[in-house]
Coordinates of C-alpha atoms in Angstrom, one line a residue:
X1 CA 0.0 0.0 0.0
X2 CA 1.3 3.6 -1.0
X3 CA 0.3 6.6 0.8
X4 CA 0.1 10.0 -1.3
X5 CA -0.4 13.7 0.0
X6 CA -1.4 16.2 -2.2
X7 CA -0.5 19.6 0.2
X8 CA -2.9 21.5 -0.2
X9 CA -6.1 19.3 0.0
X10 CA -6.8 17.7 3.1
X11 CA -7.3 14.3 1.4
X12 CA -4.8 11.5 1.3
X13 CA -4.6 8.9 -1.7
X14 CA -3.9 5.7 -0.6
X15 CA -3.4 3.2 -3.7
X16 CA -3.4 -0.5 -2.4
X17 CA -1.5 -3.5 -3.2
X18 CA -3.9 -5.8 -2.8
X19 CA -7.5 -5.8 -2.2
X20 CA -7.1 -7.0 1.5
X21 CA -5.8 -3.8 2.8
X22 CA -9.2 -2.4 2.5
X23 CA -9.4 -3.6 6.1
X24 CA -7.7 -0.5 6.8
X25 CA -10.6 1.8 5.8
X26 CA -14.3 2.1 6.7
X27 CA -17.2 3.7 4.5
X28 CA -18.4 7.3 5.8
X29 CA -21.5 6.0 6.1
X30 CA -21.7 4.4 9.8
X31 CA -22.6 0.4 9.3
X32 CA -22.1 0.5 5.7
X33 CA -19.6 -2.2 4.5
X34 CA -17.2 -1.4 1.8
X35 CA -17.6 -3.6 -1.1
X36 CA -14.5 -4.8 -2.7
X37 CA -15.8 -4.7 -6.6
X38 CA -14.7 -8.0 -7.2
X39 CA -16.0 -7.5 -10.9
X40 CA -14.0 -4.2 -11.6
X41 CA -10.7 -3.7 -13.1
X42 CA -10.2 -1.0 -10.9
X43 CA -12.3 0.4 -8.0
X44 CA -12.2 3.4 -6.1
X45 CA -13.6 4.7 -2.1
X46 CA -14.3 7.5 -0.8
X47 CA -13.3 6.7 2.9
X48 CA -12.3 6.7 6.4
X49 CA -8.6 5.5 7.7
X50 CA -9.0 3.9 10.5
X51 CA -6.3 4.4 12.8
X52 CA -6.1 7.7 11.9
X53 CA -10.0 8.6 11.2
X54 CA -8.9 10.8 8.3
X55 CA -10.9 11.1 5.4
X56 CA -9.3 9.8 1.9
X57 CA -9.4 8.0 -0.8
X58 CA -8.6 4.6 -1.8
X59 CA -7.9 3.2 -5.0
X60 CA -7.2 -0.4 -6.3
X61 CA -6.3 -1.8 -9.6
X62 CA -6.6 -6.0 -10.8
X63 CA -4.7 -4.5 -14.1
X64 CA -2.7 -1.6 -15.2
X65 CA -4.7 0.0 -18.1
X66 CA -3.4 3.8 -19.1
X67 CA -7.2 4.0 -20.1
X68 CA -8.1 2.9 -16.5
X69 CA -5.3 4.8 -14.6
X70 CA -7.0 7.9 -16.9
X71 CA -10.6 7.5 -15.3
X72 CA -10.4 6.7 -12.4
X73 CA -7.8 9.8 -11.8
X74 CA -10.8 12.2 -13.1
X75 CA -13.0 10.3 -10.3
X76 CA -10.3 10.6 -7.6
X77 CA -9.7 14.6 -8.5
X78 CA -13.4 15.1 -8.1
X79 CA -13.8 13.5 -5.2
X80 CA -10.9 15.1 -3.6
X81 CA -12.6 18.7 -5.0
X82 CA -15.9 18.0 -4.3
X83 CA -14.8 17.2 -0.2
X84 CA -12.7 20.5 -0.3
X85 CA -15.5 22.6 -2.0
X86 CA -13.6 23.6 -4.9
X87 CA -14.9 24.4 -8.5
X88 CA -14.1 24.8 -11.6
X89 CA -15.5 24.6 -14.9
X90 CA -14.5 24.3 -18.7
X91 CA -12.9 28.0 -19.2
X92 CA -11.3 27.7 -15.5
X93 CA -10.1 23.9 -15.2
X94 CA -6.0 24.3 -14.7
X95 CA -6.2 23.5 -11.3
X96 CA -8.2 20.1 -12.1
X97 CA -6.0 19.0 -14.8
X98 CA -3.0 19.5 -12.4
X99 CA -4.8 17.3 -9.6
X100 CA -5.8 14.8 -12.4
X101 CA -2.1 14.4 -13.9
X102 CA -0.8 14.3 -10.0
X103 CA -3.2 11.2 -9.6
X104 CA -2.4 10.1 -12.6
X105 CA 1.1 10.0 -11.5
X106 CA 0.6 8.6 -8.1
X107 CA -1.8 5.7 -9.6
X108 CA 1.4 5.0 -11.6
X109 CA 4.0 4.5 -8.7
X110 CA 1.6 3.1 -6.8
X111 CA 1.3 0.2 -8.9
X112 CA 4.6 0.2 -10.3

């Protein structure tokens, strides 16, 4: 499991090794069990760690697929902007596209 901080969001990225250390989270929601998308190439959660009871996000991938690393970094980026309230739009999207290729990034050495 690799641990990412992005500075100036609040929001860790944690991209797992192996689907087990999903232990290590819990959903938001209070009793809801985090399903481990046994179907899915990749999956990602909007969660809780555990020992630390910070809010982040967790991401796993069965295979590395630049088309998969690519969309689940634009779900990642808006989850970590949607938690942080920030916006942006089509004329005023820099910022995203910085957090996307950051994920992008971290997705990468994550998993190589």
């Amino acid at each position: 499991m690799k641990k990412f901080d992005p500075q100036i969001y609040p929001r860790t990225l944690f991209i797992l090794d192996n689907i087990e250390e999903l232990k290590f989270f819990e959903s938001r929601n209070e009793g809801e069990e985090l399903s481990k998308g046994d179907n899915n190439a990749a999956s990602v959660w909007i969660v809780v760690e555990k020992e630390t009871q910070d809010y982040c996000v967790v991401a796993y991938f069965k295979k590395m697929r630049i088309d998969l690393i690519a969309h689940e970094a634009v779900h990642i980026a808006n989850s970590i902007f949607n938690d942080c309230s920030v916006d942006f739009d089509y004329a005023h999207d820099e910022h995203f596209a910085y957090m996307v290729g950051w994920v992008a990034k971290c997705i990468g050495e994550g998993l190589g």
